[in-house]
PDB file of C-alpha atoms in Angstrom:
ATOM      1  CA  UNK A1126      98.910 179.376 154.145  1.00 46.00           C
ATOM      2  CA  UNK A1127      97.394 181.144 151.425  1.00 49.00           C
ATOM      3  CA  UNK A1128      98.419 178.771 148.837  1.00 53.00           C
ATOM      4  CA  UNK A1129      97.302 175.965 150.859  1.00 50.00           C
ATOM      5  CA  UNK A1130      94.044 177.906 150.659  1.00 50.00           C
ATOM      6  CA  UNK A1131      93.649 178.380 154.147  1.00 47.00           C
ATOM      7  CA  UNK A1132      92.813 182.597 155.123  1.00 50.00           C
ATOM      8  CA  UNK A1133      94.966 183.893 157.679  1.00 50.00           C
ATOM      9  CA  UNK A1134      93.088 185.475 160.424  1.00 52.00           C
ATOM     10  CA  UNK A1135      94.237 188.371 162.260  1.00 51.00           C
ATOM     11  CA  UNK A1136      93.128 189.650 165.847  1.00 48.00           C
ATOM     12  CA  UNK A1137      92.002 192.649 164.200  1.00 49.00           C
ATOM     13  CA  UNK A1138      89.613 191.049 162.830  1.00 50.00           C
ATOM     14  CA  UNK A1139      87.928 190.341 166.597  1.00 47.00           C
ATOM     15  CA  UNK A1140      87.853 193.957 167.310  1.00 48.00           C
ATOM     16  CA  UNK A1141      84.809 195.891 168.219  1.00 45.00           C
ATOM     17  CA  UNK A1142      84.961 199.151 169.890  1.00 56.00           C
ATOM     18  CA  UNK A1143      82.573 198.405 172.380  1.00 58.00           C
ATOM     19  CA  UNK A1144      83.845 198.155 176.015  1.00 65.00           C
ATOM     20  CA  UNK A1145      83.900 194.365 178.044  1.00 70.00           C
ATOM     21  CA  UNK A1146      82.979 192.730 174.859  1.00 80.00           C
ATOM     22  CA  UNK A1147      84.625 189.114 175.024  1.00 85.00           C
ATOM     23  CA  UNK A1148      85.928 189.402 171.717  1.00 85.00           C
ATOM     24  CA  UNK A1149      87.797 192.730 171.961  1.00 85.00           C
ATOM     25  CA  UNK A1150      89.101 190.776 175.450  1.00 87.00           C
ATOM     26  CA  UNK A1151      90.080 187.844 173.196  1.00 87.00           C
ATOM     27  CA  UNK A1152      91.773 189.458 170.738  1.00 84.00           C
ATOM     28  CA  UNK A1153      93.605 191.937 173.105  1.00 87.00           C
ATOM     29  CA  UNK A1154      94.607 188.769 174.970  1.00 87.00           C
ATOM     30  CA  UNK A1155      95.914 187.270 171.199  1.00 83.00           C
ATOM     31  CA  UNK A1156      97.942 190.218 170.589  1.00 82.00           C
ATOM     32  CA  UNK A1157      99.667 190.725 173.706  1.00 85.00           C
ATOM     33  CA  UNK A1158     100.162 186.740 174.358  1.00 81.00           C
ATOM     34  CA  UNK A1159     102.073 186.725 170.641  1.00 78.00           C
ATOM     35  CA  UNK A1160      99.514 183.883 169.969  1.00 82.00           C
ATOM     36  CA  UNK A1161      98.537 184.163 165.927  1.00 78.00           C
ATOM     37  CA  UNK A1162     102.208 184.242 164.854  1.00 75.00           C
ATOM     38  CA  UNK A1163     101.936 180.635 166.820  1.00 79.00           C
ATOM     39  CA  UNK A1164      99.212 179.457 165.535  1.00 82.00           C
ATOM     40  CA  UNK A1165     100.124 180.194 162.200  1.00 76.00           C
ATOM     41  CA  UNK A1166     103.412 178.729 162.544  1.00 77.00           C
ATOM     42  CA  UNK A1167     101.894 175.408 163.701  1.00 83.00           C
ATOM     43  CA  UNK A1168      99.167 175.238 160.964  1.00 83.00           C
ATOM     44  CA  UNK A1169     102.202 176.055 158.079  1.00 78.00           C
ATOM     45  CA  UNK A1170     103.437 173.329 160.066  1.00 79.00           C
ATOM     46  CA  UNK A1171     100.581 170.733 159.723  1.00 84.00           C
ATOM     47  CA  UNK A1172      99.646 171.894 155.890  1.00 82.00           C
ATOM     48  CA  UNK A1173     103.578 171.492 154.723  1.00 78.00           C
ATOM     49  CA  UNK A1174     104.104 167.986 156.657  1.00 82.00           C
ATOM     50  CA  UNK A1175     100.217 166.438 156.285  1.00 90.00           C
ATOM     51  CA  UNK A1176     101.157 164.224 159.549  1.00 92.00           C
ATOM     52  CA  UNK A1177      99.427 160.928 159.860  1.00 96.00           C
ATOM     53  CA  UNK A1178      98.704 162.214 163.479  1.00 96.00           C
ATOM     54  CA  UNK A1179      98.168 165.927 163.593  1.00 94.00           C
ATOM     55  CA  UNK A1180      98.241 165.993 167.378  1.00 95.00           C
ATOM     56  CA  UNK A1181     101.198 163.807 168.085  1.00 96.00           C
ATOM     57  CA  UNK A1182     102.781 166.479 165.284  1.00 91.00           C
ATOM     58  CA  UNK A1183     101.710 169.576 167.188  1.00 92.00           C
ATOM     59  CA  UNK A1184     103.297 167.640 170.535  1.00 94.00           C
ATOM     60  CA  UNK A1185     106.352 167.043 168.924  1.00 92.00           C
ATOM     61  CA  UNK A1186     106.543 170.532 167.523  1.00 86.00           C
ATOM     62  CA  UNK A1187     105.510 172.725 170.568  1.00 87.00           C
ATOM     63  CA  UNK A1188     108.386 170.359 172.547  1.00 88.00           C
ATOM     64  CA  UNK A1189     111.233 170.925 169.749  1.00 82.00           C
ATOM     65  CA  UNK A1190     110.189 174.818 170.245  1.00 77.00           C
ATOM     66  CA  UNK A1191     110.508 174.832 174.019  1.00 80.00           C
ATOM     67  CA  UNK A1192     113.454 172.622 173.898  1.00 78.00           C
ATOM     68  CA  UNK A1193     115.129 175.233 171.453  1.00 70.00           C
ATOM     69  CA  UNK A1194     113.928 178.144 174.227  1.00 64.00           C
ATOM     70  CA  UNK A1195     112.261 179.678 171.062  1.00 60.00           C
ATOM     71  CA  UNK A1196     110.567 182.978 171.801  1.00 63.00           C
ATOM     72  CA  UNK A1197     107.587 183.888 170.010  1.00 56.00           C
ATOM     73  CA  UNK A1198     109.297 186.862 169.183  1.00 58.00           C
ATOM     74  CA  UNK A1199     111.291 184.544 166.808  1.00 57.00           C
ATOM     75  CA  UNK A1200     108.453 182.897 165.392  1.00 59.00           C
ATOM     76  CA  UNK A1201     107.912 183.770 161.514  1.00 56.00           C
ATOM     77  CA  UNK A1202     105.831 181.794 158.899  1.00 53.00           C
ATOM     78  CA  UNK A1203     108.892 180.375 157.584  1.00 60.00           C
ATOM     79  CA  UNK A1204     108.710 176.578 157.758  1.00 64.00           C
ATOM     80  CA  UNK A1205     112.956 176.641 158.099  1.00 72.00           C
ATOM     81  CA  UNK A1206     113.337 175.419 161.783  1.00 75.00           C
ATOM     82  CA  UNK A1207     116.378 175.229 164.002  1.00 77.00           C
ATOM     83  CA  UNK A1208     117.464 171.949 162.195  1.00 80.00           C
ATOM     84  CA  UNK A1209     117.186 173.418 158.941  1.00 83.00           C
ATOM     85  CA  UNK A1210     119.376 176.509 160.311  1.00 88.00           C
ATOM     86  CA  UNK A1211     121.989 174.275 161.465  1.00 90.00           C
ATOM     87  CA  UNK A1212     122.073 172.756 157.869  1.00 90.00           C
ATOM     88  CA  UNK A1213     122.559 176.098 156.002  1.00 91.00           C
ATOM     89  CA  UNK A1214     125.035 176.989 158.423  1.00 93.00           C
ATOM     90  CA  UNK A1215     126.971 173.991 158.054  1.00 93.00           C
ATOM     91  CA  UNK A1216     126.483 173.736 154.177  1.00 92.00           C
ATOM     92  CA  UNK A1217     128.016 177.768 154.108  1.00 93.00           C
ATOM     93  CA  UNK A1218     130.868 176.498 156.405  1.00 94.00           C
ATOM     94  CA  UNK A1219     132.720 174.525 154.263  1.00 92.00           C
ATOM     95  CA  UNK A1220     136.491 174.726 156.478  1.00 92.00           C
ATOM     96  CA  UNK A1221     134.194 173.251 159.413  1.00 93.00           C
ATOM     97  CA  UNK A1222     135.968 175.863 161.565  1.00 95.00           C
ATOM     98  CA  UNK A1223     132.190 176.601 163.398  1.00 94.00           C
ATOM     99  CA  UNK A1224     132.327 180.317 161.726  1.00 94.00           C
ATOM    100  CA  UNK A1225     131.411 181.937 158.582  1.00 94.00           C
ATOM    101  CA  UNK A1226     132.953 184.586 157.060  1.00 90.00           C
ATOM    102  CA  UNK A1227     130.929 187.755 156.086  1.00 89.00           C
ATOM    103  CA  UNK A1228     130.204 186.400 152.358  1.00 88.00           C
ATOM    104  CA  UNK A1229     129.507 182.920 152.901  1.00 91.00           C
ATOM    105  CA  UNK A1230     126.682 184.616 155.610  1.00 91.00           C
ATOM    106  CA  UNK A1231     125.145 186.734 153.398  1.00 89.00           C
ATOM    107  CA  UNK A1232     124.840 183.955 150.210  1.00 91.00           C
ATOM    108  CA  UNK A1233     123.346 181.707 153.170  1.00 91.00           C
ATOM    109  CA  UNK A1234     120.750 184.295 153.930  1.00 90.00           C
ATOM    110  CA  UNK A1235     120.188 185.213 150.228  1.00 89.00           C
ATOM    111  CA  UNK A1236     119.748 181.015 149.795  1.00 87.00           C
ATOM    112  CA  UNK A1237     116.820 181.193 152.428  1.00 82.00           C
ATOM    113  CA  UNK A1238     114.997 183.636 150.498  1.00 81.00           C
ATOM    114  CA  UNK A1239     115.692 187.132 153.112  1.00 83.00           C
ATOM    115  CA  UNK A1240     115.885 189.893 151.040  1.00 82.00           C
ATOM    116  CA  UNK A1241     119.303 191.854 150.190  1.00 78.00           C
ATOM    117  CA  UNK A1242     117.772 194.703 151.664  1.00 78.00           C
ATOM    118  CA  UNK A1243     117.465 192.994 155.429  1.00 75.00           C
ATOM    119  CA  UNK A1244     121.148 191.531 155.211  1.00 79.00           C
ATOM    120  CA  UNK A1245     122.771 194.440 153.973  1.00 73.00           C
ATOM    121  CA  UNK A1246     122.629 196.484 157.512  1.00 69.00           C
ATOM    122  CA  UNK A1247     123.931 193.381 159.670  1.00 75.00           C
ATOM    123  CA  UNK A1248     126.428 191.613 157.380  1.00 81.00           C
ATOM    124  CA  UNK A1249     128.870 193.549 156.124  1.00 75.00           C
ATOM    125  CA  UNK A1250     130.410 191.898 153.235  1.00 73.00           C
ATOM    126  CA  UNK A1251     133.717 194.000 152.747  1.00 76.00           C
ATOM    127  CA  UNK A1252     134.458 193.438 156.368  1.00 78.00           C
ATOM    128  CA  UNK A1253     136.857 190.874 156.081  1.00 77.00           C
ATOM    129  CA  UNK A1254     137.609 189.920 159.241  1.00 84.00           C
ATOM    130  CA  UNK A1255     134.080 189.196 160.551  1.00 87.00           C
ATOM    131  CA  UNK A1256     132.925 185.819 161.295  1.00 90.00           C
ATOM    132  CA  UNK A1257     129.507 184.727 162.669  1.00 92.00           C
ATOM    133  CA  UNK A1258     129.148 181.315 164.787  1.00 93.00           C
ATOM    134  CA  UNK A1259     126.160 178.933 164.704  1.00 93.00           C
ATOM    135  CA  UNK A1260     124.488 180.955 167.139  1.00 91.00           C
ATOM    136  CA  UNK A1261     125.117 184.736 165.345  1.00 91.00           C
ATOM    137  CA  UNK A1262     123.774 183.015 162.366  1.00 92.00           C
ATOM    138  CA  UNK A1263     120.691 182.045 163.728  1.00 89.00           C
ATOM    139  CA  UNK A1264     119.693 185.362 165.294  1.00 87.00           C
ATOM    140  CA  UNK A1265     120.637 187.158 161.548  1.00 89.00           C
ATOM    141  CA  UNK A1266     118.255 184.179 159.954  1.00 88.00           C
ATOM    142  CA  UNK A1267     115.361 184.387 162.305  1.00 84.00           C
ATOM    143  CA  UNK A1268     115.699 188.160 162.013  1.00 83.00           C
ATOM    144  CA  UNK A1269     115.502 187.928 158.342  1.00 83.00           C
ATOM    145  CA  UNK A1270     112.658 185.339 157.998  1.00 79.00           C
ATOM    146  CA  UNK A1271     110.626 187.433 160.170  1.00 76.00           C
ATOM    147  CA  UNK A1272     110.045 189.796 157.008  1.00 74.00           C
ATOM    148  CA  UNK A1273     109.273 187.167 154.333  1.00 66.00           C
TER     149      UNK A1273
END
């Protein structure tokens, strides 16, 4: 967003310390409802994509996250979405078995820009006879994307 131009906004920035004010309500509600790393996602979303129709894009987005049973834990600014997993995933398993061995996960995290330092303590490359699925994949790549 910031390159786009656009200031990210924070809930913090609603606070006041002064008791039943609306906006410390609002921005109490933002931060326990998990609602700016949404919003954010959506307008990374809109800014990447420039959608002829904006709303119709937002739809379609909101459904392909509820479809996918995304939690907004999961939710980082990345613009890599479940499709774009799959395609990293399939491009690291070259066999086609449906698994990855510990190297071929780590160079496909390393490929999506997560830092060494975040795959290092779940993938552990000397372990030879570890293999991650679609699925285990995923949750190490959403993990990971969370700290870009």
């Amino acid at each position: 967003l910031d390159e786009a131009g656009v200031e990210s906004v924070h809930s913090s920035v609603l606070l006041t310390k002064v008791e039943g004010d609306k906006r410390q309500i609002a921005a109490e509600y933002f931060k326990k409802k998990k609602i700016m790393p949404l919003l954010q996602k959506l307008t990374a979303l809109v800014l990447h994509h420039k959608p002829e129709n904006p709303k119709k894009f937002l739809i379609d987005e909101l459904t392909k996250m509820k479809e996918s049973k995304v939690n907004v834990e999961d939710i980082s600014s990345s613009l890599l979405g479940d499709d774009d997993l799959e395609v990293v995933f399939q491009t690291a398993d070259v066999a086609g078995s449906g698994k990855i061995g510990s190297s071929q996960c780590k160079q496909a995290l390393l490929s999506m820009g997560i830092p060494i330092g975040e795959i290092k303590p779940v993938v552990d490359e000397n372990d030879k006879k570890a293999t991650y699925a679609l699925d285990d994949f995923k949750k190490l790549a959403i993990q990971g994307l969370k700290t870009i």
